[in-house]
mmCIF file of C-alpha atoms in Angstrom:
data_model
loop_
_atom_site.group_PDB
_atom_site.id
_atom_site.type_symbol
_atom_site.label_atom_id
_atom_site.label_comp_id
_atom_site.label_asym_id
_atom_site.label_seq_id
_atom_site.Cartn_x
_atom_site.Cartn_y
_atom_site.Cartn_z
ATOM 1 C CA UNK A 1162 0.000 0.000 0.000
ATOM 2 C CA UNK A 1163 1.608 3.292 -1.567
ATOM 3 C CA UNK A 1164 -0.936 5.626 -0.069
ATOM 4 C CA UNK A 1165 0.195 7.960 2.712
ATOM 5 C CA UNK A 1166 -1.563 10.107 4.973
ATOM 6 C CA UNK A 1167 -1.007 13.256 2.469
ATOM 7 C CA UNK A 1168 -3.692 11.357 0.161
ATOM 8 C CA UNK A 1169 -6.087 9.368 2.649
ATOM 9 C CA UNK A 1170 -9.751 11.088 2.381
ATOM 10 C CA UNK A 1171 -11.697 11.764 5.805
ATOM 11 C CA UNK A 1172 -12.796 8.781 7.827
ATOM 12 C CA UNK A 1173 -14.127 8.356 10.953
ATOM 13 C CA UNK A 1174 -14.870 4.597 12.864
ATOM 14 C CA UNK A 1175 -16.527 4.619 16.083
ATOM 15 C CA UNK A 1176 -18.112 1.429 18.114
ATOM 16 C CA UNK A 1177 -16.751 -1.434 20.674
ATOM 17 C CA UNK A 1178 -13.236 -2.253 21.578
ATOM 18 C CA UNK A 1179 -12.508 -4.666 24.420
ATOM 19 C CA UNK A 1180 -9.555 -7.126 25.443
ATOM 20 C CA UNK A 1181 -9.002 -10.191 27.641
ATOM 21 C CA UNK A 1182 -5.163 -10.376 28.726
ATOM 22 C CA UNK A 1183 -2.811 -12.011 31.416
ATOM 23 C CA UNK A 1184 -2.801 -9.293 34.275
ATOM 24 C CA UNK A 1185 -4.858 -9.368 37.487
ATOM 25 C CA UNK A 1186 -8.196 -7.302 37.952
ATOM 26 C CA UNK A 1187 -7.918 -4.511 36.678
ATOM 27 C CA UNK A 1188 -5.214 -4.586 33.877
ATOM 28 C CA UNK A 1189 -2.326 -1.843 35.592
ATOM 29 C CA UNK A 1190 -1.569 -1.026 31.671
ATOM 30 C CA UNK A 1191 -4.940 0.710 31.497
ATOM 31 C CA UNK A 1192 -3.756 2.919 34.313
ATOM 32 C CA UNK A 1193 0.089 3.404 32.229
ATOM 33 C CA UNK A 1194 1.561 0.994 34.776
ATOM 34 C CA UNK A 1195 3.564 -1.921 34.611
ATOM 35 C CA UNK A 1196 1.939 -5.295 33.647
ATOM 36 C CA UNK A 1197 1.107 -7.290 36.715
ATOM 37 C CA UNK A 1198 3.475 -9.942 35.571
ATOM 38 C CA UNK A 1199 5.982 -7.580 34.398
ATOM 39 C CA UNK A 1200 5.022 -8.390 30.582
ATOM 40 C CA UNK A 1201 1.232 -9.087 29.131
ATOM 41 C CA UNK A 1202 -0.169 -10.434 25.790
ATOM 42 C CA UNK A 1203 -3.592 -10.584 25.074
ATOM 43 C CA UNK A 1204 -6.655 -10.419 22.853
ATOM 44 C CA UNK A 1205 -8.099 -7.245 21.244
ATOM 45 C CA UNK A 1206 -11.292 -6.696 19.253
ATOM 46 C CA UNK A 1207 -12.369 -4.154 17.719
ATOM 47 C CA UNK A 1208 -16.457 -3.904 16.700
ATOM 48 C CA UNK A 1209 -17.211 -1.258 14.692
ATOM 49 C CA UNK A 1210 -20.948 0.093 14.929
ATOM 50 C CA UNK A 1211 -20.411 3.162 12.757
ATOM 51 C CA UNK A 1212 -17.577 3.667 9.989
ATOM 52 C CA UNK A 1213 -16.524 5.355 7.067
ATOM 53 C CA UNK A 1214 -13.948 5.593 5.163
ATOM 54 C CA UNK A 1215 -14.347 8.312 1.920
ATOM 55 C CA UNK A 1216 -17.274 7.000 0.399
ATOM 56 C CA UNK A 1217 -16.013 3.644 2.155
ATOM 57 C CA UNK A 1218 -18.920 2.292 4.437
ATOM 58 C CA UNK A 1219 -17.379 0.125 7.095
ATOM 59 C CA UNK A 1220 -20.299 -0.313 9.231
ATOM 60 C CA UNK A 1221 -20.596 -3.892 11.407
ATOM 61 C CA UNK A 1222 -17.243 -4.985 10.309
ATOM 62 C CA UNK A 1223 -14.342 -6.370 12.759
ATOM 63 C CA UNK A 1224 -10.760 -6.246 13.448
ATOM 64 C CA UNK A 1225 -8.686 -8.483 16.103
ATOM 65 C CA UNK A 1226 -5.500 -8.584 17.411
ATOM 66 C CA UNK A 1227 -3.074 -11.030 19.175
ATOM 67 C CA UNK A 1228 -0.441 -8.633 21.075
ATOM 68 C CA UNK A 1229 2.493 -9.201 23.720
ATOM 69 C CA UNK A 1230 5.554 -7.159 25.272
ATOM 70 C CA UNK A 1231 7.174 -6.898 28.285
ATOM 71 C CA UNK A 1232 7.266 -3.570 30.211
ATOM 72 C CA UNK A 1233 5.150 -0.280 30.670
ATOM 73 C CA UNK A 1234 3.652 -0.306 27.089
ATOM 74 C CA UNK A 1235 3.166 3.625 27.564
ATOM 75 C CA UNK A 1236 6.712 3.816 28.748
ATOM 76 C CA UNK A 1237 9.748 2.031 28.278
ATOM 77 C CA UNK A 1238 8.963 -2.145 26.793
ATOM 78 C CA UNK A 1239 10.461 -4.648 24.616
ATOM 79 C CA UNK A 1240 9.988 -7.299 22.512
ATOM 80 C CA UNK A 1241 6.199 -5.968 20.956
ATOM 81 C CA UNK A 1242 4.709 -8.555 19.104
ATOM 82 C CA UNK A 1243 1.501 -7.947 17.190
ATOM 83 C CA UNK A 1244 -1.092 -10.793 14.832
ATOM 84 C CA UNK A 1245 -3.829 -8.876 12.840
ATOM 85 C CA UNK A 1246 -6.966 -10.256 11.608
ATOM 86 C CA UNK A 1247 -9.398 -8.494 9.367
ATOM 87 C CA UNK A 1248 -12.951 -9.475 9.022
ATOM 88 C CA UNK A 1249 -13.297 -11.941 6.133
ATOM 89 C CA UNK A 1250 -16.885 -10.313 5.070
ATOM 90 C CA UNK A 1251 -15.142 -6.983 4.183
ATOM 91 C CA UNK A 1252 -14.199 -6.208 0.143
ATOM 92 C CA UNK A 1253 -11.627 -5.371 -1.782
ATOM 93 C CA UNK A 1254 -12.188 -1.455 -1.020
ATOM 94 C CA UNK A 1255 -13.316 -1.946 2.364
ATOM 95 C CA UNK A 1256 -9.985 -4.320 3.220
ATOM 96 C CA UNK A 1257 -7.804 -1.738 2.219
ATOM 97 C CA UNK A 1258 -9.548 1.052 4.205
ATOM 98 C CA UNK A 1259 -9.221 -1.368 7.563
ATOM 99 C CA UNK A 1260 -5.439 -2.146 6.889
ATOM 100 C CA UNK A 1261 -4.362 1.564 6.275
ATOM 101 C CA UNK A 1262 -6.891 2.425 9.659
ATOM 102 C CA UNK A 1263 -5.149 -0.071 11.928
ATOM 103 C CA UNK A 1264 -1.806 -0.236 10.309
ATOM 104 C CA UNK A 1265 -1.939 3.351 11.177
ATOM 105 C CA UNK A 1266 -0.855 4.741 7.841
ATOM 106 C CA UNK A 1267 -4.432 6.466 8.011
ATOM 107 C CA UNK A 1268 -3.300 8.747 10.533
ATOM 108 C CA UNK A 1269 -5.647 9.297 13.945
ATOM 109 C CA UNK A 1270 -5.463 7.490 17.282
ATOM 110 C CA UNK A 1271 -4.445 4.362 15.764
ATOM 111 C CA UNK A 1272 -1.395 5.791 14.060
ATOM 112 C CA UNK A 1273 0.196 7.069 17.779
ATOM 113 C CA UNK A 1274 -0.691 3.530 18.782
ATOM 114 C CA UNK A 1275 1.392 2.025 16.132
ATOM 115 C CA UNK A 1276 4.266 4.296 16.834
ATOM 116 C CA UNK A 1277 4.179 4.377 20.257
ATOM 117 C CA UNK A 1278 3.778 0.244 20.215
ATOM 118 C CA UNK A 1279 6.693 0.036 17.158
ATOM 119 C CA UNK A 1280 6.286 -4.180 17.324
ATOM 120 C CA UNK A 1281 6.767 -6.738 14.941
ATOM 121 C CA UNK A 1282 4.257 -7.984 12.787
ATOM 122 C CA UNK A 1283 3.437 -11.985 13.257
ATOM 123 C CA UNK A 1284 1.285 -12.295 10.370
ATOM 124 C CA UNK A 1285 -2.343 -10.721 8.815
ATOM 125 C CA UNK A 1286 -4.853 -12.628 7.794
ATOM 126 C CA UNK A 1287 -8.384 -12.206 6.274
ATOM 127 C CA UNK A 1288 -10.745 -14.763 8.711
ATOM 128 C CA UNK A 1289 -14.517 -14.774 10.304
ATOM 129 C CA UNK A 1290 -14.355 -12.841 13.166
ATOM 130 C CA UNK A 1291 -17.876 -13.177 15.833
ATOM 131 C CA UNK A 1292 -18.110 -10.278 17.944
ATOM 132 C CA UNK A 1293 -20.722 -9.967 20.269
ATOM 133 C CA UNK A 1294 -21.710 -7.136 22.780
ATOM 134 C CA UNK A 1295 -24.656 -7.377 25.524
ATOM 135 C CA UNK A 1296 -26.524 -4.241 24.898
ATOM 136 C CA UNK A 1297 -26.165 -3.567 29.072
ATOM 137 C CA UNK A 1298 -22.262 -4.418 29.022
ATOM 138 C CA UNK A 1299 -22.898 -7.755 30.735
ATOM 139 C CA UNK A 1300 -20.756 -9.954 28.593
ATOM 140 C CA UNK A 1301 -18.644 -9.150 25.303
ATOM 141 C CA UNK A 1302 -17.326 -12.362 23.418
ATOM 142 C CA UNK A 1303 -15.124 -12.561 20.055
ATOM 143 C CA UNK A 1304 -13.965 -15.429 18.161
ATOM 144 C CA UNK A 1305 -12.150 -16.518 15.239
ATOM 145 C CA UNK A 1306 -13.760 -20.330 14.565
ATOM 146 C CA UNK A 1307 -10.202 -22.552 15.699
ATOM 147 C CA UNK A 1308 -8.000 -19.953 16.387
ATOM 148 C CA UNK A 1309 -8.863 -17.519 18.954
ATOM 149 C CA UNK A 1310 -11.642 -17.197 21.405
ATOM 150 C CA UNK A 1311 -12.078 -14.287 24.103
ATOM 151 C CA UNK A 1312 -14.936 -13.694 26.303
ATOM 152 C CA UNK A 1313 -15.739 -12.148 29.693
ATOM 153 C CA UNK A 1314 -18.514 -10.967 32.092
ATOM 154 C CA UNK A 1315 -19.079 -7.644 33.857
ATOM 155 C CA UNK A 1316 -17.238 -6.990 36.857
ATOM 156 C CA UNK A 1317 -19.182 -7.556 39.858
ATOM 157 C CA UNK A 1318 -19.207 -7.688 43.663
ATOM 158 C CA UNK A 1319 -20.960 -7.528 46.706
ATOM 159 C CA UNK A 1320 -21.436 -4.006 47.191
ATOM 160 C CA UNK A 1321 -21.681 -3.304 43.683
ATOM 161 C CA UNK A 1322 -25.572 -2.641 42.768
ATOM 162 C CA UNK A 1323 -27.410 -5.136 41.124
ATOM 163 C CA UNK A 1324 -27.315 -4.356 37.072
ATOM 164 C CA UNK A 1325 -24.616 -2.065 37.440
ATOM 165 C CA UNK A 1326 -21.246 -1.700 35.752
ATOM 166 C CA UNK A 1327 -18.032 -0.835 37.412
ATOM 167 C CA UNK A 1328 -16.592 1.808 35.536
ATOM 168 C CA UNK A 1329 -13.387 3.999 34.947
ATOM 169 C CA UNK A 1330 -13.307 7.674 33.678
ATOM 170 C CA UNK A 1331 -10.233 9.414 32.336
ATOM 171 C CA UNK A 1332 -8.106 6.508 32.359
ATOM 172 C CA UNK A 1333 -4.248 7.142 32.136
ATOM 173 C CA UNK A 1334 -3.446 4.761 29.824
ATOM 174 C CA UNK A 1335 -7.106 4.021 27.810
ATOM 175 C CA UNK A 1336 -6.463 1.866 25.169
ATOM 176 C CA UNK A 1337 -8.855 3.454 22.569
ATOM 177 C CA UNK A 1338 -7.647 7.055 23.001
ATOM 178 C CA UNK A 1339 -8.841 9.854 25.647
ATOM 179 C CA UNK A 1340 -12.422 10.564 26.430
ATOM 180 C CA UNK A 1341 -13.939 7.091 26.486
ATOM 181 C CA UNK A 1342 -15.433 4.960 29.476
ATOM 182 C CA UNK A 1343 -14.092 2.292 30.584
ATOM 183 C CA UNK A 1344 -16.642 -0.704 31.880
ATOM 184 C CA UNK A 1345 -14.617 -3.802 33.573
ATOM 185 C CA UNK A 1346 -14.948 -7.438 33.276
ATOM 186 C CA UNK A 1347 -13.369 -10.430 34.025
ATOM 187 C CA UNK A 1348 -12.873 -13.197 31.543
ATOM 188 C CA UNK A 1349 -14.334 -16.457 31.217
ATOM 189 C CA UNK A 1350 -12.638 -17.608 28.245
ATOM 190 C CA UNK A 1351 -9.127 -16.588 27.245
ATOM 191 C CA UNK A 1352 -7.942 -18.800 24.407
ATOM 192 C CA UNK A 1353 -5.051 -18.220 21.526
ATOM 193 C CA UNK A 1354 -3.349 -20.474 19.158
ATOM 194 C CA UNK A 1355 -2.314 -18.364 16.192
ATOM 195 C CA UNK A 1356 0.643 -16.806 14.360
ATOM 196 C CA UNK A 1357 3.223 -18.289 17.502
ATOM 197 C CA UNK A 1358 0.934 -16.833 20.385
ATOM 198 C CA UNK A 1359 -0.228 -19.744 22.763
ATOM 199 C CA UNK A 1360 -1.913 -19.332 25.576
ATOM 200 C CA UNK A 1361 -5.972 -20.937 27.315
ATOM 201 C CA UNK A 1362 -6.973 -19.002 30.676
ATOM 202 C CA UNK A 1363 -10.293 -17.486 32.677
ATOM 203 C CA UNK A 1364 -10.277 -15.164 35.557
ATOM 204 C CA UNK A 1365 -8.355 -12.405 34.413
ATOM 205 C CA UNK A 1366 -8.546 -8.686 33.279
ATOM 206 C CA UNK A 1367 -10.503 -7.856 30.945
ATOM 207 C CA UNK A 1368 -12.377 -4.048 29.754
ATOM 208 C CA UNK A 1369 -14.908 -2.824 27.446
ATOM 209 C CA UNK A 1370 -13.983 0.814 25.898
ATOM 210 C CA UNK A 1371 -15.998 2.767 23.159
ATOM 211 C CA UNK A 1372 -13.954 3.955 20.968
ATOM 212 C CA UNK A 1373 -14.684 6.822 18.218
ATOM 213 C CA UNK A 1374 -11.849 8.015 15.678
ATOM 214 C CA UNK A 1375 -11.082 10.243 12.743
ATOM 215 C CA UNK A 1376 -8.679 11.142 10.402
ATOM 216 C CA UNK A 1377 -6.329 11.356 8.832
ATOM 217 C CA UNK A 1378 -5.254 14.069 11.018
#
């Protein structure tokens, strides 16, 4: 892909993002702090509800990642590995709008993720991707059919009102860029075997964070 930001038209993506990843309840990278374990890899999904890109609709199509590092991913870390997978239902013009969005040559929030992340690329592939989001933030769940499965419930506990979320505001280290609200969860299925990552857990971190973007600037 020759196109650079000087030539990308307006586009704006806005919906779901959520992860399930190694570190205790509630994920210390979320807050720019080191990883509970000192390192973290994870699952990230990305739903989006409303999206354009030019005259590029990209509405109800999905994005997931397989990510790792060690260290304060906001800070000083090392060895940043990445896996992509773009929604298989997506075509030719609609493919090449999510790669330059999330490859970050499209400029926006995901570009200062990309630089500030600066990992190595595993692989990218085209696959189904399920994504599925309770409507009250109760559950989220994404899968790629073999390959990856992620899913967790709301936070919860006993003085925490019945049908309500546990929430963060102005997080110091929010994933999908400033100005979103974070809901927390804690997963019930945590489950990788792609592109070298390996890993099957439960009972750790997980978050639910709009997320709503433009560009290219």
């Amino acid at each position: 892909m020759s196109e650079t930001t000087a030539t990308v038209p307006r586009w704006h993506a806005a919906g779901d993002w959520f992860d399930t990843c190694k570190c205790d309840v509630p994920c210390p990278c979320s807050f720019a702090q080191l990883p509970t374990h000192g390192d973290c890899d994870g699952i990230l999904a990305w739903h989006i509800r409303e999206g354009r890109y030019g005259d590029v609709g990209l509405d109800g199509l999905n994005v997931l990642m397989l990510a790792s590092f060690v260290g304060n991913i906001w800070a000083e870390h090392t060895d940043t590995y990445a896996a992509v997978f773009v929604d298989e239902r997506a075509d030719e013009p609609q493919r090449e709008a999510l790669q330059m969005i999330f490859g970050g040559q499209a400029g926006g929030w995901p570009a200062e993720m990309v630089t500030m992340m600066a990992g190595e690329m595993r692989g990218m592939e085209f696959a189904p991707i399920e994504i599925e989001v309770a409507d009250d933030l109760a559950s989220w769940r994404a899968v790629v059919p073999g390959r990856v499965e992620a899913s967790a419930a709301a936070l919860t506990g006993p003085t925490t009102p019945e049908g309500a979320r546990v929430q963060s505001t102005n997080l110091p280290g929010a994933e999908t860029g400033p100005g979103q609200v974070a809901t927390w969860g804690r997963s019930t299925v945590d489950r990788a075997d792609a592109h070298g990552f390996l890993w099957s857990r439960e009972g750790r971190s997980s978050k639910h964070i709009t997320f709503d973007w433009t560009g290219p600037d």
